[in-house]
C-alpha positions in Angstrom: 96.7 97.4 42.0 98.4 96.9 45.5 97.1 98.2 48.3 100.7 97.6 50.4 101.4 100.5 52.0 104.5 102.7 50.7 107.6 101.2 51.6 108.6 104.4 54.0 105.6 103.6 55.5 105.9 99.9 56.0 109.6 100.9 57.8 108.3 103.5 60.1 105.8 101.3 61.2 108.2 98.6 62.1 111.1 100.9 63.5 108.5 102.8 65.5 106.4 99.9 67.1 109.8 98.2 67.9 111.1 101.4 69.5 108.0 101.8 71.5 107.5 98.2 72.9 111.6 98.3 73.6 112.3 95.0 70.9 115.0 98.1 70.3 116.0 99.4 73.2 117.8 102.8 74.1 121.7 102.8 72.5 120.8 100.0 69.5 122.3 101.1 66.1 120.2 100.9 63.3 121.8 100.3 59.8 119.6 101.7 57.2 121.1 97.6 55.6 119.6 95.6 58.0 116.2 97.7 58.3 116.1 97.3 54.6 116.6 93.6 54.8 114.1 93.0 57.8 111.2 94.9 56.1 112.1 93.5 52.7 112.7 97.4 50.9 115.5 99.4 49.2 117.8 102.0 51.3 115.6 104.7 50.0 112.7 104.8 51.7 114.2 103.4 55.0 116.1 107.0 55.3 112.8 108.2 54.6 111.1 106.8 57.7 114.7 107.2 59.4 114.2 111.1 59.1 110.7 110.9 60.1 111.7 109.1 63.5 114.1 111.6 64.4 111.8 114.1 64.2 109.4 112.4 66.7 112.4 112.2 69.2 112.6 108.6 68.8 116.4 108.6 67.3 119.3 110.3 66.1 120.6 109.8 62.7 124.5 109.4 62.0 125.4 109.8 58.2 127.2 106.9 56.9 126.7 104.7 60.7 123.3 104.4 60.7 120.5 105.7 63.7 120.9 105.7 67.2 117.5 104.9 69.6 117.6 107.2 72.1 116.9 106.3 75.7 114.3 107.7 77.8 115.9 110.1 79.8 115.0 111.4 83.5 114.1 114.6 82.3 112.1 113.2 80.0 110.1 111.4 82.1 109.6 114.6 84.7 108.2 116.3 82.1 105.7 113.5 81.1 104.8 112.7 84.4 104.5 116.7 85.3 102.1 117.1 82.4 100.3 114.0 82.9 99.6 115.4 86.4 98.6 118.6 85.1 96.2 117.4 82.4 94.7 114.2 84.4 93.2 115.6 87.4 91.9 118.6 86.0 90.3 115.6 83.6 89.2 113.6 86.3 87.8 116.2 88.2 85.7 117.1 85.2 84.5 113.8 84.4 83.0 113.4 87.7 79.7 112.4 87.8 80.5 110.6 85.3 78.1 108.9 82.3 77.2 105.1 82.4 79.5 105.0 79.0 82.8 106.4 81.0 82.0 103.3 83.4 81.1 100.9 81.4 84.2 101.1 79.1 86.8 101.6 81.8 85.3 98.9 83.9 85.9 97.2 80.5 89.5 98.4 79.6 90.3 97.5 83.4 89.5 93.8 82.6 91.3 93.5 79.6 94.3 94.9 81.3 94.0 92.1 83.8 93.6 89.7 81.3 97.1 91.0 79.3 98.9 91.3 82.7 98.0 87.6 83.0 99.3 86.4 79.8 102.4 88.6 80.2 101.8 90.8 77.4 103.9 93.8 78.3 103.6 95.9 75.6 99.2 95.5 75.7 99.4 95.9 79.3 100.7 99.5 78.3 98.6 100.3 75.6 95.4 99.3 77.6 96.9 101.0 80.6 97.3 104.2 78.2 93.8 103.9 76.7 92.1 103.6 80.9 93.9 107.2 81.4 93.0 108.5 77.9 89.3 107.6 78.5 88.7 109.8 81.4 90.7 112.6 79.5 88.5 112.3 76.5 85.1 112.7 78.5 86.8 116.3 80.4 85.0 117.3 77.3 87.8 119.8 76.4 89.0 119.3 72.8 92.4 120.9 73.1 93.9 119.2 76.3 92.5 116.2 74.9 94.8 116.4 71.8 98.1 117.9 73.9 96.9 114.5 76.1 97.2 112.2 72.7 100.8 114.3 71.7 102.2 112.1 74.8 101.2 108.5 73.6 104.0 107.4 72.4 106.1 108.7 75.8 103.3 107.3 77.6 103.5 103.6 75.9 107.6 103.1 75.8 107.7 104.4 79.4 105.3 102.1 80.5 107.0 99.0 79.0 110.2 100.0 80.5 108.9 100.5 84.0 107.0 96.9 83.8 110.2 95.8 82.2 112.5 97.1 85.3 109.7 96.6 88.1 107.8 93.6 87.3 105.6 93.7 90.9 103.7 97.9 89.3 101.8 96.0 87.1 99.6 94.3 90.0 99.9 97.6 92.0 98.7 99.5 88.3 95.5 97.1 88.3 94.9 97.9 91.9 94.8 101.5 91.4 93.1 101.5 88.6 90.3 100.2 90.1 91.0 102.8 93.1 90.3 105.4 90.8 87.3 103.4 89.3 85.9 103.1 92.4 86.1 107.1 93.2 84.7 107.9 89.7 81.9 105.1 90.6 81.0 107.1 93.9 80.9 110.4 92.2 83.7 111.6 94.2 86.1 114.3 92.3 88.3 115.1 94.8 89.0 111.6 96.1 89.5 110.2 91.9 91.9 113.1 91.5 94.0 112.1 94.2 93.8 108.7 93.6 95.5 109.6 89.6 97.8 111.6 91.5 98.8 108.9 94.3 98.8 106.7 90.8 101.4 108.6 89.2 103.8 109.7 92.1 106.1 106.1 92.2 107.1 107.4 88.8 109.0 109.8 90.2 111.1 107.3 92.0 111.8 105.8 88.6 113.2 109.3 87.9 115.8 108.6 90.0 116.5 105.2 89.4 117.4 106.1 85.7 119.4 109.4 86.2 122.0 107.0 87.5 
């Protein structure tokens, strides 16, 4: 018995991860043909995955053309970046004195970051730049803001690529504060971590304004 995953499955997972790390950027149209070529399935279960995409915000489907990624838009990223703000210094503030585990693994996740940054990895510099943030949301100890936190990862991720993409010299200045904000969580200072996360996530706005052209 095969333990392949369904074939929707298999497409989703492709369309989706190539969505988020910008492989397809915003304004490509996707044929349900060649998705069903690449992945190696029948038309069926591409429109499956197709459906499921749309749904997440990720495309727009055109019967008989095929789907439509849809760019990240400036509102969209005001609203991330407003929510972010909302949810990560009310976490940071919470997390503060913070256990030797909260240290110990963001001390760790700031590493690896430095190490993708150097190879040039793009799309891991995202995700471990996601997973540093997500960390500090986690130990807030609050179970619901912690899952409206999660219900932004894929924003989070395909925002970050395109902002490394289109300003290669924030992923130096991300490391940096990162270990800003390390620092104040280290020296069990709330106030001076939650502005840090809040100096941290102010340039986005200028991004904001850079894509609503």
């Amino acid at each position: 018995m095969s333990s392949a995953p369904p074939a929707a499955d298999r497409v989703y997972t492709h369309v989706k991860q190539a969505v988020l790390d910008r492989r397809y950027e915003g304004g490509t149209l996707l044929t349900e043909g060649e998705l069903a070529t690449a992945v190696g399935v029948s038309r069926t279960p591409v429109r499956e995955a197709l459906l499921k995409l749309e749904m997440e915000g990720l495309l727009k489907l055109y019967p008989k053309k095929g789907a439509l990624v849809l760019a990240v838009s400036a509102q969209e990223i005001a609203d991330v970046v407003e929510t972010r703000l909302l949810v990560e210094e009310f976490a940071v503030r919470r997390a503060v004195p913070a256990p030797a585990s909260l240290i110990a693994r963001l001390e760790e996740l700031l590493e690896e970051q430095k190490r993708r940054a150097g190879a040039g990895d793009l799309a891991a510099v995202a995700v471990t730049d996601r997973c540093f943030h997500a960390e500090i949301v986690q130990h807030a100890g609050n179970q619901i803001l912690a899952r409206l936190y999660d219900q932004l990862r894929d924003r989070q991720l395909r925002m970050g690529v395109a902002v490394m993409q289109s300003q290669p010299d924030r992923v130096a200045k991300n490391i940096t504060e990162h270990a800003e904000i390390l620092d104040r969580i280290k020296a069990g200072d709330a106030e001076g971590a939650a502005h840090c996360v809040r100096q941290h996530l102010s340039w986005v706005k200028v991004l904001v304004r850079g894509e609503a052209r």
